[in-house]
PDB file of C-alpha atoms in Angstrom:
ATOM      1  CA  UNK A 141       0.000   0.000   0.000  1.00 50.00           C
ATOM      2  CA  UNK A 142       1.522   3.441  -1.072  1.00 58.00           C
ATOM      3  CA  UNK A 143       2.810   5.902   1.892  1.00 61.00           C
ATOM      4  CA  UNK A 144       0.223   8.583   1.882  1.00 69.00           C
ATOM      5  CA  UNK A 145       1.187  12.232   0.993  1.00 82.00           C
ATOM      6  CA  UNK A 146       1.703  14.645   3.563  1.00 91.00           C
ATOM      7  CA  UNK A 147      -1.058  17.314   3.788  1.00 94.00           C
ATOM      8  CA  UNK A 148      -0.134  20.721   4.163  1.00 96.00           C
ATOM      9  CA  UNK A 149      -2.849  22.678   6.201  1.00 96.00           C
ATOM     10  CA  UNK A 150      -2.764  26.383   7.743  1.00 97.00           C
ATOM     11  CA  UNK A 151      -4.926  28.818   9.619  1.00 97.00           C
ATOM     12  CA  UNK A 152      -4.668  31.384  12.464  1.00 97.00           C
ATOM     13  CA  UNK A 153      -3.993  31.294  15.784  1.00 96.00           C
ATOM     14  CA  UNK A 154      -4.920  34.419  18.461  1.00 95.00           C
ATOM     15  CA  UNK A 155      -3.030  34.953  21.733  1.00 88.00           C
ATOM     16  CA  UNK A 156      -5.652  34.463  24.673  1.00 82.00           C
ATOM     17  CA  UNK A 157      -3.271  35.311  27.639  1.00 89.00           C
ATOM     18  CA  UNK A 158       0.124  35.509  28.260  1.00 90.00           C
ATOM     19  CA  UNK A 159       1.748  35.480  31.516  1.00 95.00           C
ATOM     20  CA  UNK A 160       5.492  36.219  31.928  1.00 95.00           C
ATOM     21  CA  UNK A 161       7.457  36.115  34.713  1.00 96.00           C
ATOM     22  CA  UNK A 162      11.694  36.246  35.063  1.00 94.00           C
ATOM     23  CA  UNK A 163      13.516  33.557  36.318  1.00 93.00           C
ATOM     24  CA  UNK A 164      16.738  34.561  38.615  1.00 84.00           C
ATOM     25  CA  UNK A 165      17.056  38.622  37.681  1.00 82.00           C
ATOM     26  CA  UNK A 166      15.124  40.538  35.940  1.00 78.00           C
ATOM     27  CA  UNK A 167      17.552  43.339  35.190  1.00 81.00           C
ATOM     28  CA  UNK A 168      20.398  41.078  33.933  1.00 82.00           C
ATOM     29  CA  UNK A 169      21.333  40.468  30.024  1.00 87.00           C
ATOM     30  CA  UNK A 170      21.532  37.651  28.930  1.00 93.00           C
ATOM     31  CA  UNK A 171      18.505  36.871  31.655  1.00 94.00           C
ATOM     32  CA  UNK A 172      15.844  34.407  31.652  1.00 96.00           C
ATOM     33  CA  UNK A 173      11.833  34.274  31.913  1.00 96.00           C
ATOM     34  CA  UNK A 174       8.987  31.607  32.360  1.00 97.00           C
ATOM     35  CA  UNK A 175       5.914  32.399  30.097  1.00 97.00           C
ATOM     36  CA  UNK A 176       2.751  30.729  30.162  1.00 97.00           C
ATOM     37  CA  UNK A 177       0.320  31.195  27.106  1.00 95.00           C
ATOM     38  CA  UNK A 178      -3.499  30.462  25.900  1.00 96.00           C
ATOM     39  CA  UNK A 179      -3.588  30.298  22.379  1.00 95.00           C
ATOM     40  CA  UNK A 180      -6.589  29.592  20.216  1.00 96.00           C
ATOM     41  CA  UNK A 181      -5.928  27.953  16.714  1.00 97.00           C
ATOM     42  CA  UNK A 182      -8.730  28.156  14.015  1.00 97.00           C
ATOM     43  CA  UNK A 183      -8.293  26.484  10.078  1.00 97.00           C
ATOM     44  CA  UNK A 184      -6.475  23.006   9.847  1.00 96.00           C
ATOM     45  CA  UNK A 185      -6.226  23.255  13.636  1.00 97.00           C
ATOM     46  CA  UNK A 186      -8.932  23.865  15.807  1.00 97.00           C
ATOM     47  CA  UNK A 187      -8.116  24.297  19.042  1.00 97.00           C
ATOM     48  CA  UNK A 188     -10.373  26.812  21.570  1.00 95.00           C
ATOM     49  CA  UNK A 189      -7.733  26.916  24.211  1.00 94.00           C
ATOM     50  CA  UNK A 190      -4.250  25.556  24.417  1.00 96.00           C
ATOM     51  CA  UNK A 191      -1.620  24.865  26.994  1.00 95.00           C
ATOM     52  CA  UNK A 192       1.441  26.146  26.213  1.00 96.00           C
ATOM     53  CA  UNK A 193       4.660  27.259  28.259  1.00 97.00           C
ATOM     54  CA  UNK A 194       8.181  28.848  27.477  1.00 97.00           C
ATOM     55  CA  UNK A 195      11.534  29.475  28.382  1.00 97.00           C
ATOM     56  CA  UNK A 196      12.770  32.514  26.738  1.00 97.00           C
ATOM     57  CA  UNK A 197      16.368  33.625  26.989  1.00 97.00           C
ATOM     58  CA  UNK A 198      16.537  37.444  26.464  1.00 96.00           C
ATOM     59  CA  UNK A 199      20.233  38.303  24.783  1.00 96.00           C
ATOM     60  CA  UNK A 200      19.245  41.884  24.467  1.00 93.00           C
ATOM     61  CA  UNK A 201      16.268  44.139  24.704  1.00 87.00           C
ATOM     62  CA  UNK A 202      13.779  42.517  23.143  1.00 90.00           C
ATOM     63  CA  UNK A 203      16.376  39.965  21.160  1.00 96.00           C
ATOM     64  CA  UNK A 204      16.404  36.713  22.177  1.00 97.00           C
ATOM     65  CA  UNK A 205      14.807  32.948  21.931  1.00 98.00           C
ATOM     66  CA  UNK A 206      12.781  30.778  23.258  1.00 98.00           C
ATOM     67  CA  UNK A 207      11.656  27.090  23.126  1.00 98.00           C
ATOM     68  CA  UNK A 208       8.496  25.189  24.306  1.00 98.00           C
ATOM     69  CA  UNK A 209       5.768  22.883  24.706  1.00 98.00           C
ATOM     70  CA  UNK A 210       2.076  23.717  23.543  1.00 98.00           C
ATOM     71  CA  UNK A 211      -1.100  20.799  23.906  1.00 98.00           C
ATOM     72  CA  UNK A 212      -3.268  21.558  21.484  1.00 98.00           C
ATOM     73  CA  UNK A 213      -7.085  19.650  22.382  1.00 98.00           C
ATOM     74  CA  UNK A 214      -9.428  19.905  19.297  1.00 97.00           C
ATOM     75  CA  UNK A 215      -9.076  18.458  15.657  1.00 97.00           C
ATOM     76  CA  UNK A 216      -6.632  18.706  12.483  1.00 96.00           C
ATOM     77  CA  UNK A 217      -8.854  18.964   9.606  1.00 93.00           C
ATOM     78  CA  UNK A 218     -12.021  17.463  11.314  1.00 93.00           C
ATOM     79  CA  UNK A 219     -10.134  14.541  13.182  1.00 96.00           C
ATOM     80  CA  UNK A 220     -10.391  14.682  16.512  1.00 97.00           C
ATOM     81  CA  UNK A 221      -7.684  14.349  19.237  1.00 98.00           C
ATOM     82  CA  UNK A 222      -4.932  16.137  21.904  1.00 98.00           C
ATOM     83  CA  UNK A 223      -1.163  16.201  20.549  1.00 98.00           C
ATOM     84  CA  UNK A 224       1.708  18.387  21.282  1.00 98.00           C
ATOM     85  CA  UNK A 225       3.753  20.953  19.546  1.00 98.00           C
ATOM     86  CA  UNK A 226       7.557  21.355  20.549  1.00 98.00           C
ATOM     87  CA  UNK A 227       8.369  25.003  19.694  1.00 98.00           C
ATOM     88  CA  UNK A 228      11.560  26.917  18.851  1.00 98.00           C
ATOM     89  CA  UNK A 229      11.782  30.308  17.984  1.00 98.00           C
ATOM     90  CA  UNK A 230      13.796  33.827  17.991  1.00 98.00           C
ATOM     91  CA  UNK A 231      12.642  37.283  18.331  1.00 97.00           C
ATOM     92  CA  UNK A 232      13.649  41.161  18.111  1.00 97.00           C
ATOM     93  CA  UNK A 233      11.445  44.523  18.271  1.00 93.00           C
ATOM     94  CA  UNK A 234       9.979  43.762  14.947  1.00 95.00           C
ATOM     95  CA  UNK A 235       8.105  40.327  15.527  1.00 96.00           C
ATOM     96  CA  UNK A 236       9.284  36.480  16.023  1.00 96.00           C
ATOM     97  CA  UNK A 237       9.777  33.378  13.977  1.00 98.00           C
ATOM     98  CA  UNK A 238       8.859  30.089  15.286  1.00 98.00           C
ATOM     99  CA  UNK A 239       9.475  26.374  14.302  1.00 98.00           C
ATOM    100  CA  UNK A 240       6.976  23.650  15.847  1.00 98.00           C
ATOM    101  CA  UNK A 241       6.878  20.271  14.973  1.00 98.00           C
ATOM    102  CA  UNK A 242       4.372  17.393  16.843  1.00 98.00           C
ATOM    103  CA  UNK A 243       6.247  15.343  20.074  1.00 98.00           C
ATOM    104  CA  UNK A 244       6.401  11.856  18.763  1.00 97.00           C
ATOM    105  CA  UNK A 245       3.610   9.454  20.364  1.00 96.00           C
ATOM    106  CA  UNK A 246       1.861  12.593  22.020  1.00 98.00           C
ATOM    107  CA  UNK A 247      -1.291  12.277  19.831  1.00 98.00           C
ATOM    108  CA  UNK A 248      -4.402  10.793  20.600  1.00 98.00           C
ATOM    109  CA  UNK A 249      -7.959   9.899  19.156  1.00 97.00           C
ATOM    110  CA  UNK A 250      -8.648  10.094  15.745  1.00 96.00           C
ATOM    111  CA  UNK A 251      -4.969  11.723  15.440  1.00 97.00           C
ATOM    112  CA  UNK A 252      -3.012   9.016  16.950  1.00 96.00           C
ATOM    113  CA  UNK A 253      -0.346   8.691  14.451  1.00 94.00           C
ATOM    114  CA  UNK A 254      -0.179  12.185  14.081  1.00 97.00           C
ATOM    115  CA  UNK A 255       3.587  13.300  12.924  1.00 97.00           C
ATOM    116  CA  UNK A 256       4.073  16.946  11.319  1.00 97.00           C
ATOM    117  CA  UNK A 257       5.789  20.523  11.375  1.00 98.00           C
ATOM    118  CA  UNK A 258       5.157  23.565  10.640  1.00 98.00           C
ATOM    119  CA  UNK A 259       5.387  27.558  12.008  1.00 98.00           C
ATOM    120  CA  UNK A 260       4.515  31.121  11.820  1.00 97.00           C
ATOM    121  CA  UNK A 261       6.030  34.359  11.100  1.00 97.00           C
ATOM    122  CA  UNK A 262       4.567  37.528  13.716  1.00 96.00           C
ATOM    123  CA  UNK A 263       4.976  40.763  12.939  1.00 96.00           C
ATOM    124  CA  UNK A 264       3.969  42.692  16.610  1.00 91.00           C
ATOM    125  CA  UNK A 265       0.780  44.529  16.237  1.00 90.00           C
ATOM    126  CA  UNK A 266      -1.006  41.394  14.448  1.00 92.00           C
ATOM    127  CA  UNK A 267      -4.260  40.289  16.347  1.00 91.00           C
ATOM    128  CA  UNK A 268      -4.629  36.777  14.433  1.00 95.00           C
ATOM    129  CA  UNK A 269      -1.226  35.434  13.409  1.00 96.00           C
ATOM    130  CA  UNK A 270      -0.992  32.465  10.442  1.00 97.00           C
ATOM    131  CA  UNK A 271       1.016  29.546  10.774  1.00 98.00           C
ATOM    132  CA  UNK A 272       1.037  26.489   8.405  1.00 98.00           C
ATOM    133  CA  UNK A 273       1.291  22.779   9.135  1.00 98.00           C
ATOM    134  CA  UNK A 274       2.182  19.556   7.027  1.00 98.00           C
ATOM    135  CA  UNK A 275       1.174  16.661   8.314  1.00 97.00           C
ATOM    136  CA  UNK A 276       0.548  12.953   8.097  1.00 96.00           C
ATOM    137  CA  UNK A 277      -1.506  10.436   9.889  1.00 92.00           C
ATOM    138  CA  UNK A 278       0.111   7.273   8.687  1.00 81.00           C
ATOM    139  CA  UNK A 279      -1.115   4.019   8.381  1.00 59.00           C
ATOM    140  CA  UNK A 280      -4.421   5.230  10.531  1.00 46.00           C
ATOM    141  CA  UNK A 281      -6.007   8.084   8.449  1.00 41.00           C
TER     142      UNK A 281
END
């Protein structure tokens, strides 16, 4: 049986909340912070409210990085499961750049096999930001 294509999907996402807080000083560069976030994903993903958490290292003001861990409850193009994203991404005054790809064996439900990557570019002062997402459900779709 052929290996099915991957499907590349996309949509918006909004930011619900974000909470920030620093970890050791909060005057020092480089210095650290602890974010927790609420997204909610509309298109390919649909996801009302997400989990998600950072680590951001700040190099400079506003310069830095971060990486993360978002669980995403809802669907991927109408099938239904949890999974979650592993994030990496870099920022400055003008916006940030992320890379996310799906935790192996963190899906469930209809998305159980769920593998995929994707990302988004923000530009600050956006309200809905896009990101795209290719994806394949294996042997199970």
């Amino acid at each position: 049986m052929p290996t099915p294509a991957p499907v590349e999907t996309g949509g918006h996402f909004t930011f619900a909340n974000w909470e920030e807080t620093p970890v050791g000083s909060a005057e020092a560069v480089p210095r650290l912070a602890h974010a927790h976030v609420t997204n909610a994903f509309t298109g390919g993903i649909e996801a009302a409210k997400t989990a998600c958490d950072y680590t951001i290292a700040y190099t400079g003001e506003n310069v830095g990085s971060y990486s993360g861990m978002e669980l995403l409850t809802g669907s991927v193009d109408g099938r239904k499961g949890s999974f979650v994203l592993e994030e990496r991404g870099t920022f400055d005054a003008g916006g940030t750049v992320c890379r996310f790809e799906v935790v192996p064996g963190s899906a469930t439900g209809d998305l159980a096999s769920l593998t995929g990557s994707g990302g988004f570019t923000y530009r600050h002062g956006e309200t809905a930001v896009a990101y795209s997402f290719t994806y394949d459900l294996g042997s199970s779709a």
